[in-house]
mmCIF file of C-alpha atoms and ligand atoms in Angstrom:
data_model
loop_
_atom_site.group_PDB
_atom_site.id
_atom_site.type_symbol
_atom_site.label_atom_id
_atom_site.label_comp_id
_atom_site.label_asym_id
_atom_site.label_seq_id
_atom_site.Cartn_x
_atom_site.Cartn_y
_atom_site.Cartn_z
ATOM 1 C CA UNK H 5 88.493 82.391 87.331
ATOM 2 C CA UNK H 6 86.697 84.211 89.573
ATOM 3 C CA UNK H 7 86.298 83.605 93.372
ATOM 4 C CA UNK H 8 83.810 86.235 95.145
ATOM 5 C CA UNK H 9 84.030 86.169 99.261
ATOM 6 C CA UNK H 10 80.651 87.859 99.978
ATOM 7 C CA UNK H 11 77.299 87.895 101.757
ATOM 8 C CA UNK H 12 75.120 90.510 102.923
ATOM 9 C CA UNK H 13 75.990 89.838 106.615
ATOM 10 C CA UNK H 14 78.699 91.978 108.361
ATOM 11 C CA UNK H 15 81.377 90.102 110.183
ATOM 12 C CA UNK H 16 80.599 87.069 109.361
ATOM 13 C CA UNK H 17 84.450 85.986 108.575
ATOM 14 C CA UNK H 18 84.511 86.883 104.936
ATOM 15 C CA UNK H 19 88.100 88.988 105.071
ATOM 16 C CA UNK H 20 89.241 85.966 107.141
ATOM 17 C CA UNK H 21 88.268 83.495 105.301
ATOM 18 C CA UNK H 22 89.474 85.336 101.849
ATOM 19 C CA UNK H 23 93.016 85.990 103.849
ATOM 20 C CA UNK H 24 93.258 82.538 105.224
ATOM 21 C CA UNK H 25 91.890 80.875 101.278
ATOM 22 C CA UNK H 26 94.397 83.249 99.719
ATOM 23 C CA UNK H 27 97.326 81.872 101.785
ATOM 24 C CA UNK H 28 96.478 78.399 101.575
ATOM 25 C CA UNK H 29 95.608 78.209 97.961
ATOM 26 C CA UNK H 30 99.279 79.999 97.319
ATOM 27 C CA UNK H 31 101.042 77.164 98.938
ATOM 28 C CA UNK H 32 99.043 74.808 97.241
ATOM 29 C CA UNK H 33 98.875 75.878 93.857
ATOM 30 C CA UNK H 34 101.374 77.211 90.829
ATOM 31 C CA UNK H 35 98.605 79.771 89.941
ATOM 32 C CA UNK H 36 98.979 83.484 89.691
ATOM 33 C CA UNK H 37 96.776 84.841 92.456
ATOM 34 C CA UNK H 38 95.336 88.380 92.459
ATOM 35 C CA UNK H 39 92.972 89.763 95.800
ATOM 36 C CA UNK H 40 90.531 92.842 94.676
ATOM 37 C CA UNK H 41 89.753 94.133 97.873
ATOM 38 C CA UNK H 42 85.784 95.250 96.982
ATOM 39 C CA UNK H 43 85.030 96.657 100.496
ATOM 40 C CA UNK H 44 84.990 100.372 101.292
ATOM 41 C CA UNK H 45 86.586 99.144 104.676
ATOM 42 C CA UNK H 46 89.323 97.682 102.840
ATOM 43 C CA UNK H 47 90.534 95.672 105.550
ATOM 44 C CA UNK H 48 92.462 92.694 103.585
ATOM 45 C CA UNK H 49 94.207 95.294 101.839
ATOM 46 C CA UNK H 50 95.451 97.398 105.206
ATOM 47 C CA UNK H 51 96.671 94.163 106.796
ATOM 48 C CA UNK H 52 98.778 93.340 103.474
ATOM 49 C CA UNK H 53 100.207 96.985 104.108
ATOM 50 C CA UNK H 54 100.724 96.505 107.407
ATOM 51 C CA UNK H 55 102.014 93.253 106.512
ATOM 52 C CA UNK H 56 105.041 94.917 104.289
ATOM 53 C CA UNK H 57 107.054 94.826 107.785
ATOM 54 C CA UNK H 58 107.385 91.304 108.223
ATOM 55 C CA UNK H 59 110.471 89.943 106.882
ATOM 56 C CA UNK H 60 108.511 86.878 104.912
ATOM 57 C CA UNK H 61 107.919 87.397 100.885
ATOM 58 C CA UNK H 62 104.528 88.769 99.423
ATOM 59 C CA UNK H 63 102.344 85.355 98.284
ATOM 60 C CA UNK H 64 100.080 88.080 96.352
ATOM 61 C CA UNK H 65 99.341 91.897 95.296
ATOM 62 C CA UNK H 66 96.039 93.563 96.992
ATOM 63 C CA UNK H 67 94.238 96.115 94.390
ATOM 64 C CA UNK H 68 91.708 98.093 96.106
ATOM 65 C CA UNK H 69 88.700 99.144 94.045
ATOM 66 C CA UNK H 70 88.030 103.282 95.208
ATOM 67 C CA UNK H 71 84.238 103.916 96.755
ATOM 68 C CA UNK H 72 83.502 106.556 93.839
ATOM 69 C CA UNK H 73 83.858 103.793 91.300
ATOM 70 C CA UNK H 74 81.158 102.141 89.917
ATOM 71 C CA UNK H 75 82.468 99.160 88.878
ATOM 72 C CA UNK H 76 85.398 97.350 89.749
ATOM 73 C CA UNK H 77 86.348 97.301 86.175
ATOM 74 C CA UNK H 78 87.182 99.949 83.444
ATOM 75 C CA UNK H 79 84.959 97.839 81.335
ATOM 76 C CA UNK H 80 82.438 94.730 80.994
ATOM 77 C CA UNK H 81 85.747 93.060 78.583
ATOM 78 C CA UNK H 82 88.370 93.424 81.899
ATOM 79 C CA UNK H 83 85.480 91.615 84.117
ATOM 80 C CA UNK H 84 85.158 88.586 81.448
ATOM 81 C CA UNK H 85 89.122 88.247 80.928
ATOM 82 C CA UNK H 86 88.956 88.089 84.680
ATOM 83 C CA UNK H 87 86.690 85.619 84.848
ATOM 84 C CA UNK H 88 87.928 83.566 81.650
ATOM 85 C CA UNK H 89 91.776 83.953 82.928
ATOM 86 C CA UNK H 90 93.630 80.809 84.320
ATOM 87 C CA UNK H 91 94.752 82.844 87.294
ATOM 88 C CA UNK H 92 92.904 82.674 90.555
ATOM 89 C CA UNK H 93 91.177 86.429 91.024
ATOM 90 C CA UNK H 94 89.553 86.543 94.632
ATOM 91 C CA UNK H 95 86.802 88.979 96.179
ATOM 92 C CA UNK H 96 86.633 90.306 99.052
ATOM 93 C CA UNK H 97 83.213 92.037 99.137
ATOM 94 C CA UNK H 98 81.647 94.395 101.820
ATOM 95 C CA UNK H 99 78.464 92.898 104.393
ATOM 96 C CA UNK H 100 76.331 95.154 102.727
ATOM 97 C CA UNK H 101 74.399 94.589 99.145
ATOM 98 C CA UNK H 102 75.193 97.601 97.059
ATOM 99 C CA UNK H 103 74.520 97.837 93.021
ATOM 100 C CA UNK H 104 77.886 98.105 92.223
ATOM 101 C CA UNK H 105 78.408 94.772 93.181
ATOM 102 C CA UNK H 106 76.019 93.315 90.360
ATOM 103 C CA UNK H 107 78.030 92.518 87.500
ATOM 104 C CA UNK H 108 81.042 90.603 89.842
ATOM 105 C CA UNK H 109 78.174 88.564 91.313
ATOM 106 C CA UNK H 110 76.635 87.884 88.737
ATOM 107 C CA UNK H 111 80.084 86.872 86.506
ATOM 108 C CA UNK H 112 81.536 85.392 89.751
ATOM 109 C CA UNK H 113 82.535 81.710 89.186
ATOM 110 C CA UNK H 114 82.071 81.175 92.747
ATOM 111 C CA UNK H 115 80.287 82.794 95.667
ATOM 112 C CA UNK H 116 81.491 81.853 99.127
ATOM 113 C CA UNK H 117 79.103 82.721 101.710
ATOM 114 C CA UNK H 118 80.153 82.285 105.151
ATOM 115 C CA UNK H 119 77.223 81.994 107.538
ATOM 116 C CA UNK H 120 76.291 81.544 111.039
ATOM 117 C CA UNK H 121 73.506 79.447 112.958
ATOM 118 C CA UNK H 122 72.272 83.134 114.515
ATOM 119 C CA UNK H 123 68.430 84.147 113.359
ATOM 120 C CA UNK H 124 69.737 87.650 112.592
ATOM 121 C CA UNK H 125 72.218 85.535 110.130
ATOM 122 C CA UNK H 126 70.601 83.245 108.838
ATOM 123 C CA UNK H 127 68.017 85.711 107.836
ATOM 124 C CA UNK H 128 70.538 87.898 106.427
ATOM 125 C CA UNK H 129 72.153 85.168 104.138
ATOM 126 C CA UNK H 130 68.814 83.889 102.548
ATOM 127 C CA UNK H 131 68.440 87.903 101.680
ATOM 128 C CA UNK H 132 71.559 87.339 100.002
ATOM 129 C CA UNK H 133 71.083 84.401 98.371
ATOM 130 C CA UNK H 134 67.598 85.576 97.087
ATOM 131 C CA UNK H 135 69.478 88.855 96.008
ATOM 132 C CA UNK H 136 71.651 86.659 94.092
ATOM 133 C CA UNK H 137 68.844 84.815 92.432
ATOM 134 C CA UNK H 138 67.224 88.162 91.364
ATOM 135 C CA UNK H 139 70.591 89.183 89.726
ATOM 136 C CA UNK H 140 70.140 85.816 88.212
ATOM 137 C CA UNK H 141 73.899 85.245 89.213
ATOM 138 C CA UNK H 142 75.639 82.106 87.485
ATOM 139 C CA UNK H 143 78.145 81.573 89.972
ATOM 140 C CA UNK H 144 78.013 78.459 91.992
ATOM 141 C CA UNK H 145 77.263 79.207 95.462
ATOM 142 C CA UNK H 146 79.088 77.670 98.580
ATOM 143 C CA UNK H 147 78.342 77.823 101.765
ATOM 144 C CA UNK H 148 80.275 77.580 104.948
ATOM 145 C CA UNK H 149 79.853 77.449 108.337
ATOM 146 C CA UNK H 150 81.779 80.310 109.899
ATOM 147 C CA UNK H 151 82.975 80.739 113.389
ATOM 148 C CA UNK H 152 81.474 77.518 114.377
ATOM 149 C CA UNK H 153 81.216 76.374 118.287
ATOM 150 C CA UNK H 154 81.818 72.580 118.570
ATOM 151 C CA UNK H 155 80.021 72.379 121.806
ATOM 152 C CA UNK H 156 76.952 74.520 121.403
ATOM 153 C CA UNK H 157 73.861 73.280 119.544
ATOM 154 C CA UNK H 158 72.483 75.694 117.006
ATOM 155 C CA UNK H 159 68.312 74.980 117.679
ATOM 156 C CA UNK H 160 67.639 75.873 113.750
ATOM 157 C CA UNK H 161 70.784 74.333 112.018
ATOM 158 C CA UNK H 162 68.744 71.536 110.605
ATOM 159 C CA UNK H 163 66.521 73.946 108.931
ATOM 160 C CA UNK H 164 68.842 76.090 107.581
ATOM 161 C CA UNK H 165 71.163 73.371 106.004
ATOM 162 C CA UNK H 166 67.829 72.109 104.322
ATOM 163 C CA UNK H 167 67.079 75.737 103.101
ATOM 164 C CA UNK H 168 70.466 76.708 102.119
ATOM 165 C CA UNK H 169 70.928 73.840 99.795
ATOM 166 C CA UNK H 170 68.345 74.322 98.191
ATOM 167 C CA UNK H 171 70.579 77.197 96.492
ATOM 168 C CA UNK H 172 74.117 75.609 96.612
ATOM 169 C CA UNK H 173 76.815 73.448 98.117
ATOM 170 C CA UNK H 174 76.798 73.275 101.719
ATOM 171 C CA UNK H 175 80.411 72.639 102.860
ATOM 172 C CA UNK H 176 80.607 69.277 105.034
ATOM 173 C CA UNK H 177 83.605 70.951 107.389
ATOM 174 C CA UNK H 178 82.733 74.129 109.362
ATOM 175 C CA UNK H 179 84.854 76.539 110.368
ATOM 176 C CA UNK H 180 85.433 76.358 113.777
ATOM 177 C CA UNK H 181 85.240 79.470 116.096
ATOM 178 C CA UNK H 182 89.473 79.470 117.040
ATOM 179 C CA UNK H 183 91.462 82.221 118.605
ATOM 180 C CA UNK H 184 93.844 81.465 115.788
ATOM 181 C CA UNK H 185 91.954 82.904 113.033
ATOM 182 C CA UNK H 186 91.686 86.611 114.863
ATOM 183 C CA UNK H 187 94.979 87.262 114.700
ATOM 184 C CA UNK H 188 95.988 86.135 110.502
ATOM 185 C CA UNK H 189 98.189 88.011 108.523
ATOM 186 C CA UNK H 190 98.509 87.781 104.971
ATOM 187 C CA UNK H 191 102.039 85.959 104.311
ATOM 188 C CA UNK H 192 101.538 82.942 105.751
ATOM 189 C CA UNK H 193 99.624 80.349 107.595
ATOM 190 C CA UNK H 194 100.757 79.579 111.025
ATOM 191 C CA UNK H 195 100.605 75.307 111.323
ATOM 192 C CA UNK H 196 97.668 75.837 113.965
ATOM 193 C CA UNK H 197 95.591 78.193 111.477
ATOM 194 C CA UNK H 198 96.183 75.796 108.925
ATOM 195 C CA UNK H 199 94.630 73.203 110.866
ATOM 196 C CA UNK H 200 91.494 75.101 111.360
ATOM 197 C CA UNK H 201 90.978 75.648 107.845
ATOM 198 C CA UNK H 202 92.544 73.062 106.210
ATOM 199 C CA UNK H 203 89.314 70.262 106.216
ATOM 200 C CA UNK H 204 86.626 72.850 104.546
ATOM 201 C CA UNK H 205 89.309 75.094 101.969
ATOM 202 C CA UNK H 206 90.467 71.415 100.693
ATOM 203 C CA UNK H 207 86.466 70.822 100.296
ATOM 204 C CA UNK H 208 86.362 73.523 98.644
ATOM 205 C CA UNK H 209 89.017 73.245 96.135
ATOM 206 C CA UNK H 210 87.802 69.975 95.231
ATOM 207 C CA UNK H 211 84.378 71.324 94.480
ATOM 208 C CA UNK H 212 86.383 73.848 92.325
ATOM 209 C CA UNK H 213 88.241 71.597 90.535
ATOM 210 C CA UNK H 214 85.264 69.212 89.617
ATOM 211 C CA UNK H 215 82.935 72.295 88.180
ATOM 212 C CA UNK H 216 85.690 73.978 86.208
ATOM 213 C CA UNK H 217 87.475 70.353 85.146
ATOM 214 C CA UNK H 218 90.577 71.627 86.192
ATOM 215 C CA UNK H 219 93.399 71.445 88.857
ATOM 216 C CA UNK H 220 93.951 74.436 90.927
HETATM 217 N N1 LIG W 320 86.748 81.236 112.670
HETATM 218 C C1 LIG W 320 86.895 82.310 113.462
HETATM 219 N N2 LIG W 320 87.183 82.159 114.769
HETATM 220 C C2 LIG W 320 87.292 83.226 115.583
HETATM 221 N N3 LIG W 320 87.140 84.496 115.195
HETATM 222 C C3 LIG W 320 86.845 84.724 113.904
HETATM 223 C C4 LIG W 320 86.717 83.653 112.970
HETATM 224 N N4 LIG W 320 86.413 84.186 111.747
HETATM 225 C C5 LIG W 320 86.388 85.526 111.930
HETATM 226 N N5 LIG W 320 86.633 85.856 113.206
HETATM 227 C C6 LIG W 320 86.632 87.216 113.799
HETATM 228 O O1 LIG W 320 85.343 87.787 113.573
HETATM 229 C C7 LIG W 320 85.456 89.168 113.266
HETATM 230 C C8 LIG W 320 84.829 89.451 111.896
HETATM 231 O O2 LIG W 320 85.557 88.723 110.911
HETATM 232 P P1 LIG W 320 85.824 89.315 109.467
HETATM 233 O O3 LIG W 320 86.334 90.704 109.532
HETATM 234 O O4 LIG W 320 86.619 88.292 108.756
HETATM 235 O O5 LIG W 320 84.332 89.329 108.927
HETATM 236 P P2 LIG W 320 83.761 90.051 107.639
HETATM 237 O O6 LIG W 320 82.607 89.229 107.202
HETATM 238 O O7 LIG W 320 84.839 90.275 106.656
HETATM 239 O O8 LIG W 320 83.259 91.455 108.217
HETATM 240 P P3 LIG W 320 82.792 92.744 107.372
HETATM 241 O O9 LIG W 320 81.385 92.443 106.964
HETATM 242 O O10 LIG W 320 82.897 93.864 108.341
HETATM 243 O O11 LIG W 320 83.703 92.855 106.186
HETATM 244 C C9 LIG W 320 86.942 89.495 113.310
HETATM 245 O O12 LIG W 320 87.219 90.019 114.572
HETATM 246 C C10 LIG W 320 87.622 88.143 113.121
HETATM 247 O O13 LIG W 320 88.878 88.103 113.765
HETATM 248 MG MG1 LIG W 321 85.415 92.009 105.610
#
């Protein structure tokens, strides 16, 4: 399967989300998992480098996919065995929309698109999901609230919950804004980070397991 962390918004907590999804599903699940770090940035794949000096075992390998290439893929076959293989392949994708991301959206099982109440994001992600809907992308698209502050009240959150499902699965359990999260490396989850992430990611893998009938 195929699970693609993108949107067209920068900084919205895609790498942290992937990092902290990667680490969670790992201790939850018996499945292979493989991170294909999309982003010219490639900042999931430095911090599993920078990782190497902790004295805790790898959970997973980190492939970076070079800015020249075209496609993450030698060829359309390598994207569908991706896609069709019982291991869990995750995305981390740039905040930018760029071409050579078509074919991975589009084959994507799943798009998780972290968002913010902010009119600059909000705008942003409905440019992404109507990107996606040009692409005519199959992938089921979920949406979670990222960074979320507990005591504030976001004026145009109604509105953008109605909008947003209109295209996908809006996740019940946000994110919560959480020193914790700024500081994650890629070996483990510390109990409090775990905590933070624990009520949406097991949303999410429910929602996984019901579309592809299976158990992750
Ligand atoms: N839930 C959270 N609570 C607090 N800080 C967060 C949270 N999620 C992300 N951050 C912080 O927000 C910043 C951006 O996060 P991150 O790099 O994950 O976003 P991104 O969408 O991957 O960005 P880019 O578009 O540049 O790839 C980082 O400094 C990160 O530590
Ligand atoms: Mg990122």
């Amino acid at each position: 399967m195929i699970i693609t962390f993108a949107t067209q918004k920068g900084g919205t907590g895609k790498t942290t989300l992937a990092i902290a999804f990667a680490n969670y599903i790992s201790a939850i699940s018996e499945r292979k998992i493989n991170v294909f770090d999309f982003d010219y940035q490639k900042s999931f794949y430095h911090k599993w480098k920078e990782d190497e000096i902790l004295e805790i075992q790898k959970l997973y390998n980190v492939e970076t996919i070079g800015e020249e290439e075209e496609q993450p893929f030698s060829d359309f076959e390598t994207l569908i065995e991706l896609k069709e293989s019982d291991e869990i392949n995750l995305f981390d994708l740039a905040g930018t929309l760029d071409a050579k991301y078509s074919d991975l959206l589009i084959y994507s099982d799943f798009i998780v698109i972290p968002f913010e109440y902010s009119d600059v994001s909000a705008k942003s992600t409905l440019v992404f999901v109507n990107f996606l809907g040009l692409l005519e992308s199959q992938a089921e698209r979920i949406f979670i609230r990222s960074k979320y502050d507990k005591g504030y009240r976001y004026l145009n959150q109604e509105g953008m919950d109605t909008e947003i499902t209109r295209y996908g699965i809006l996740l019940k359990s946000p994110v919560f804004k959480r020193n914790c999260l700024q500081t994650i490396d890629t070996r483990k989850l510390t109990y409090e980070q775990k905590y933070a992430v624990k009520n949406a990611f097991n949303e999410l893998v429910d929602y996984i397991n019901e579309i592809l009938k299976i158990n992750l």
